[in-house]
Amino acid sequence: MNLTIDQDRLLSEIEALAQISDAEPPAVTRVVFTPTDLKARTWLRKKCLQQDLAVRQDAVGNMFARWAGTDETAAPVATGSHIDAIPNAGKYDGVVGVLGGLEAIRTLQHSGFRPTRSIELILFTSEEPTRFGIGCLGSRMLAGALTAEAARMLTDASGETLEHVRKKADMQGDLESVQLESGHFHAFVELHIEQGPLLEHAHVPLGIVESIAAPASYQLIAEGAGGHAGGVLMPDRKDALCAAAEIILTIEKAALASGSLDTVATVGICDVFPAAVNSIPSRVRLTLDLRDTDLARRDKVFRAIENKSRAVSEKRSVSLQFQIVNADAPATCSSAVTDALVRSCSKHNLRFQKIVSRAYHDSLFMSRIAPTGMLFIPCRSGYSHRPDEFASPEDIARGTLILAETLAELSH
Ligand code: GLV
Ligand code: MN
Ligand code: MN
């Protein structure tokens, strides 16, 4: 089988999808279930139908586009990723895995290959936590890691529930029906940009992921006392923002002190109430994103952060609440999938390196119900989640070729 990826077509589709955005180019913003996201989904669905794929959508909006195999009773092989994009993002995160997956299927179709197992392209809902606060919403529910009941409690910043928003977007059925059994898929493989600099530094065009680091996310609410910025003297204040500032630096110190560069902690949101120039902040909401390749170390750092933050809040007479949004285990990729990726690379004489994913992906949850693997391509300077995110056309096409070969082998 001789496969040729249509690089120009794939690139023009990536550009076309980037136009469906709520940000000024080159930035891309596409938050789940906004009119823009729904427009992008419709655009993608049309592309899938043009390839004669059978498209279904589940109750949370995960979309499955199936190329039927000769044995429709056999568990399908799946590929895919996400197209939602955080505010002020780039055009490759997730998109390369979705449009690369579609191009891989198209390439296999044109080559005359006929899979035994069906091949499905999956568009996962809300890999990004932007709207409902929790990442990998669609794949988390598919794997049963988030119950329908818990999902129904999710709300966005304006108080709209996931339940309301998804129904308004015409996502039919009960959330209970989203979960799939382990074994539903024979294998899952996701193509993604690295979102780090290692491949570029090593001048290696492909990364075969061995494991995915353990992500966790928390919400912290500091509550002090507000008041007049002129009237309340400094010794009498319970300024929630000053406490939050000290807590943020405590978080940075705890991550730096973990003993490993694999520990990373980020406070990405700081909401101040009432946010007036001449009013002492009475309440602050912080988000903490904490990750590590080692689960025990991540949880130890969390405990240190919690203890030290409580000491800050007591010293400042500010109350502090910690809420866990998610605390997920790391994932190990399946050797059945990584071996197939290695064979594809060898067949094409392409160098690769084994790599750890520090970002999380839908693969983190797919690995709970299916043998899962990931393929990384380099991105310039490791930049991601910013408008100047860039992956070269050659790297994208190369990754797509290896994906196509791997899908062919796994579905044979
Ligand atoms: C996914 O976008 C992540 O934050 O790792
Ligand atoms: Mn992302
Ligand atoms: Mn992504």
PDB file of C-alpha atoms and ligand atoms in Angstrom, residues 81-82 93-94 127-128 192 195 360-361, ligand 3:
ATOM      1  CA  SER A  81      -9.217  14.963  18.974  1.00  0.00           C
ATOM      2  CA  HIS A  82     -10.965  18.288  19.644  1.00  0.00           C
ATOM      3  CA  ASP A  93      -4.111  22.321  18.990  1.00  0.00           C
ATOM      4  CA  GLY A  94      -6.636  19.489  18.558  1.00  0.00           C
ATOM      5  CA  GLU A 127     -11.345  19.046  25.658  1.00  0.00           C
ATOM      6  CA  GLU A 128     -10.635  22.533  26.936  1.00  0.00           C
ATOM      7  CA  HIS A 192      -1.477  16.072  18.215  1.00  0.00           C
ATOM      8  CA  GLN A 195       2.930  21.633  22.847  1.00  0.00           C
ATOM      9  CA  TYR A 360      -3.565  16.295  28.844  1.00  0.00           C
ATOM     10  CA  HIS A 361      -5.597  14.983  25.967  1.00  0.00           C
TER      11      HIS A 361
HETATM   12 MN    MN B   3      -5.305  19.677  22.552  1.00  0.00          MN
END
